[in-house]
Amino acid sequence: MRRESRLLPERGVAQLAREAAVNQHVRAITPELLADIEAGGWRVLVFEYVEGRHADYRPGSRDLDTVLDTLAAVGEVALPEDAEVMWFEGRWSDYAVVPQRLTSSPVRRCCTPI
């Protein structure tokens, strides 16, 4: 379950709205959104429970093929044209020491529009 306070920046609110809007289009690789509730200045997204564990990224791990397959599937996700996707450089720029370096790649492929 994820929740967003009215005290958090608009960016966080927009991220929750985006996550709720695209859930039906990414069902092959994500838990289902069961409820989207707004009350008392809060927005709560409730997702189905999925049994799992953290992936093991060590060399030789049996998880690596699954991680790579999942990343490849993310690249093939079809979203509606009007989906407000935040590109990598926008999403991570707050954490980068030199945000301009995030935009140096000519490739901007995230999702395939439907």
PDB file of C-alpha atoms in Angstrom, residues 8-114:
ATOM      1  CA  LEU A   8       4.261  16.251   0.274  1.00  0.00           C
ATOM      2  CA  PRO A   9       5.293  18.016  -2.932  1.00  0.00           C
ATOM      3  CA  GLU A  10       3.068  17.984  -5.981  1.00  0.00           C
ATOM      4  CA  ARG A  11       5.577  15.695  -7.675  1.00  0.00           C
ATOM      5  CA  GLY A  12       4.717  12.906  -5.249  1.00  0.00           C
ATOM      6  CA  VAL A  13       1.012  13.441  -5.813  1.00  0.00           C
ATOM      7  CA  ALA A  14       1.575  13.338  -9.585  1.00  0.00           C
ATOM      8  CA  GLN A  15       3.562  10.116  -9.240  1.00  0.00           C
ATOM      9  CA  LEU A  16       0.686   8.429  -7.420  1.00  0.00           C
ATOM     10  CA  ALA A  17      -1.798   9.620 -10.049  1.00  0.00           C
ATOM     11  CA  ARG A  18       0.486   8.322 -12.817  1.00  0.00           C
ATOM     12  CA  GLU A  19       0.906   4.980 -11.086  1.00  0.00           C
ATOM     13  CA  ALA A  20      -2.848   4.576 -10.736  1.00  0.00           C
ATOM     14  CA  ALA A  21      -3.464   5.582 -14.358  1.00  0.00           C
ATOM     15  CA  VAL A  22      -0.972   3.192 -15.941  1.00  0.00           C
ATOM     16  CA  ASN A  23      -1.603   0.149 -13.739  1.00  0.00           C
ATOM     17  CA  GLN A  24      -4.060  -1.447 -16.140  1.00  0.00           C
ATOM     18  CA  HIS A  25      -1.468  -1.195 -18.921  1.00  0.00           C
ATOM     19  CA  VAL A  26       1.391  -2.775 -16.970  1.00  0.00           C
ATOM     20  CA  ARG A  27      -0.479  -5.707 -15.460  1.00  0.00           C
ATOM     21  CA  ALA A  28       1.877  -8.254 -17.039  1.00  0.00           C
ATOM     22  CA  ILE A  29       4.700  -7.100 -14.764  1.00  0.00           C
ATOM     23  CA  THR A  30       3.040  -5.468 -11.743  1.00  0.00           C
ATOM     24  CA  PRO A  31       0.526  -6.254  -9.005  1.00  0.00           C
ATOM     25  CA  GLU A  32      -3.061  -5.233  -9.695  1.00  0.00           C
ATOM     26  CA  LEU A  33      -4.359  -1.965  -8.295  1.00  0.00           C
ATOM     27  CA  LEU A  34      -7.302  -3.018  -6.132  1.00  0.00           C
ATOM     28  CA  ALA A  35      -8.411   0.365  -4.823  1.00  0.00           C
ATOM     29  CA  ASP A  36      -7.661   4.056  -5.255  1.00  0.00           C
ATOM     30  CA  ILE A  37      -9.025   5.937  -2.251  1.00  0.00           C
ATOM     31  CA  GLU A  38      -8.958   9.669  -1.536  1.00  0.00           C
ATOM     32  CA  ALA A  39     -10.150  10.889   1.856  1.00  0.00           C
ATOM     33  CA  GLY A  40      -9.167  13.526   4.384  1.00  0.00           C
ATOM     34  CA  GLY A  41      -6.368  14.913   2.213  1.00  0.00           C
ATOM     35  CA  TRP A  42      -4.811  11.479   1.650  1.00  0.00           C
ATOM     36  CA  ARG A  43      -4.643   9.299  -1.423  1.00  0.00           C
ATOM     37  CA  VAL A  44      -4.122   5.587  -0.888  1.00  0.00           C
ATOM     38  CA  LEU A  45      -3.345   3.066  -3.621  1.00  0.00           C
ATOM     39  CA  VAL A  46      -4.030  -0.519  -2.570  1.00  0.00           C
ATOM     40  CA  PHE A  47      -2.320  -3.259  -4.593  1.00  0.00           C
ATOM     41  CA  GLU A  48      -2.736  -7.015  -4.548  1.00  0.00           C
ATOM     42  CA  TYR A  49      -0.298  -8.901  -2.328  1.00  0.00           C
ATOM     43  CA  VAL A  50       2.428 -10.708  -4.247  1.00  0.00           C
ATOM     44  CA  GLU A  51       4.605 -13.289  -2.533  1.00  0.00           C
ATOM     45  CA  GLY A  52       8.262 -12.689  -3.223  1.00  0.00           C
ATOM     46  CA  ARG A  53      11.700 -11.734  -2.047  1.00  0.00           C
ATOM     47  CA  HIS A  54      14.452  -9.335  -3.065  1.00  0.00           C
ATOM     48  CA  ALA A  55      16.409 -10.402  -6.132  1.00  0.00           C
ATOM     49  CA  ASP A  56      19.968 -11.623  -5.726  1.00  0.00           C
ATOM     50  CA  TYR A  57      22.203  -9.575  -8.072  1.00  0.00           C
ATOM     51  CA  ARG A  58      25.461 -11.383  -7.302  1.00  0.00           C
ATOM     52  CA  PRO A  59      27.330 -12.921 -10.245  1.00  0.00           C
ATOM     53  CA  GLY A  60      26.016 -16.404 -10.986  1.00  0.00           C
ATOM     54  CA  SER A  61      22.730 -15.834  -9.156  1.00  0.00           C
ATOM     55  CA  ARG A  62      19.742 -17.746 -10.528  1.00  0.00           C
ATOM     56  CA  ASP A  63      17.786 -14.471 -10.293  1.00  0.00           C
ATOM     57  CA  LEU A  64      19.768 -12.623 -12.984  1.00  0.00           C
ATOM     58  CA  ASP A  65      17.922 -14.123 -15.959  1.00  0.00           C
ATOM     59  CA  THR A  66      14.568 -13.272 -14.381  1.00  0.00           C
ATOM     60  CA  VAL A  67      15.700  -9.707 -13.674  1.00  0.00           C
ATOM     61  CA  LEU A  68      16.886  -9.286 -17.278  1.00  0.00           C
ATOM     62  CA  ASP A  69      13.647 -10.755 -18.653  1.00  0.00           C
ATOM     63  CA  THR A  70      11.633  -8.357 -16.490  1.00  0.00           C
ATOM     64  CA  LEU A  71      13.673  -5.352 -17.630  1.00  0.00           C
ATOM     65  CA  ALA A  72      13.170  -6.409 -21.256  1.00  0.00           C
ATOM     66  CA  ALA A  73       9.413  -6.676 -20.615  1.00  0.00           C
ATOM     67  CA  VAL A  74       9.364  -3.141 -19.183  1.00  0.00           C
ATOM     68  CA  GLY A  75      10.803  -1.877 -22.460  1.00  0.00           C
ATOM     69  CA  GLU A  76       7.932  -3.488 -24.380  1.00  0.00           C
ATOM     70  CA  VAL A  77       5.097  -2.118 -22.243  1.00  0.00           C
ATOM     71  CA  ALA A  78       2.480  -0.330 -24.325  1.00  0.00           C
ATOM     72  CA  LEU A  79       1.000   2.766 -22.706  1.00  0.00           C
ATOM     73  CA  PRO A  80      -1.675   5.087 -24.053  1.00  0.00           C
ATOM     74  CA  GLU A  81      -0.388   8.185 -25.868  1.00  0.00           C
ATOM     75  CA  ASP A  82      -1.738  10.470 -23.133  1.00  0.00           C
ATOM     76  CA  ALA A  83       0.086   8.674 -20.300  1.00  0.00           C
ATOM     77  CA  GLU A  84       2.324  11.175 -18.550  1.00  0.00           C
ATOM     78  CA  VAL A  85       5.474   9.086 -18.298  1.00  0.00           C
ATOM     79  CA  MET A  86       8.329  10.651 -16.373  1.00  0.00           C
ATOM     80  CA  TRP A  87      11.535   9.890 -18.216  1.00  0.00           C
ATOM     81  CA  PHE A  88      14.571   8.545 -16.402  1.00  0.00           C
ATOM     82  CA  GLU A  89      16.376  11.868 -16.270  1.00  0.00           C
ATOM     83  CA  GLY A  90      13.371  13.618 -14.731  1.00  0.00           C
ATOM     84  CA  ARG A  91      12.710  10.938 -12.173  1.00  0.00           C
ATOM     85  CA  TRP A  92      16.304  10.649 -10.972  1.00  0.00           C
ATOM     86  CA  SER A  93      17.529  14.232 -11.425  1.00  0.00           C
ATOM     87  CA  ASP A  94      16.890  15.084  -7.772  1.00  0.00           C
ATOM     88  CA  TYR A  95      19.402  12.414  -6.753  1.00  0.00           C
ATOM     89  CA  ALA A  96      22.148  13.147  -9.290  1.00  0.00           C
ATOM     90  CA  VAL A  97      25.210  15.206  -8.386  1.00  0.00           C
ATOM     91  CA  VAL A  98      25.262  16.595 -11.953  1.00  0.00           C
ATOM     92  CA  PRO A  99      21.685  16.199 -13.306  1.00  0.00           C
ATOM     93  CA  GLN A 100      22.727  17.312 -16.808  1.00  0.00           C
ATOM     94  CA  ARG A 101      24.676  14.067 -17.214  1.00  0.00           C
ATOM     95  CA  LEU A 102      21.411  12.145 -17.117  1.00  0.00           C
ATOM     96  CA  THR A 103      20.288  13.749 -20.374  1.00  0.00           C
ATOM     97  CA  SER A 104      23.494  13.073 -22.327  1.00  0.00           C
ATOM     98  CA  SER A 105      22.200   9.815 -23.823  1.00  0.00           C
ATOM     99  CA  PRO A 106      20.486  10.184 -27.216  1.00  0.00           C
ATOM    100  CA  VAL A 107      18.252   7.182 -26.510  1.00  0.00           C
ATOM    101  CA  ARG A 108      14.839   8.022 -24.996  1.00  0.00           C
ATOM    102  CA  ARG A 109      13.035   4.720 -25.141  1.00  0.00           C
ATOM    103  CA  CYS A 110      10.829   3.798 -22.253  1.00  0.00           C
ATOM    104  CA  CYS A 111       7.564   2.479 -23.395  1.00  0.00           C
ATOM    105  CA  THR A 112       5.857   1.738 -26.664  1.00  0.00           C
ATOM    106  CA  PRO A 113       2.729   3.877 -27.204  1.00  0.00           C
ATOM    107  CA  ILE A 114      -0.434   2.037 -28.219  1.00  0.00           C
TER     108      ILE A 114
END
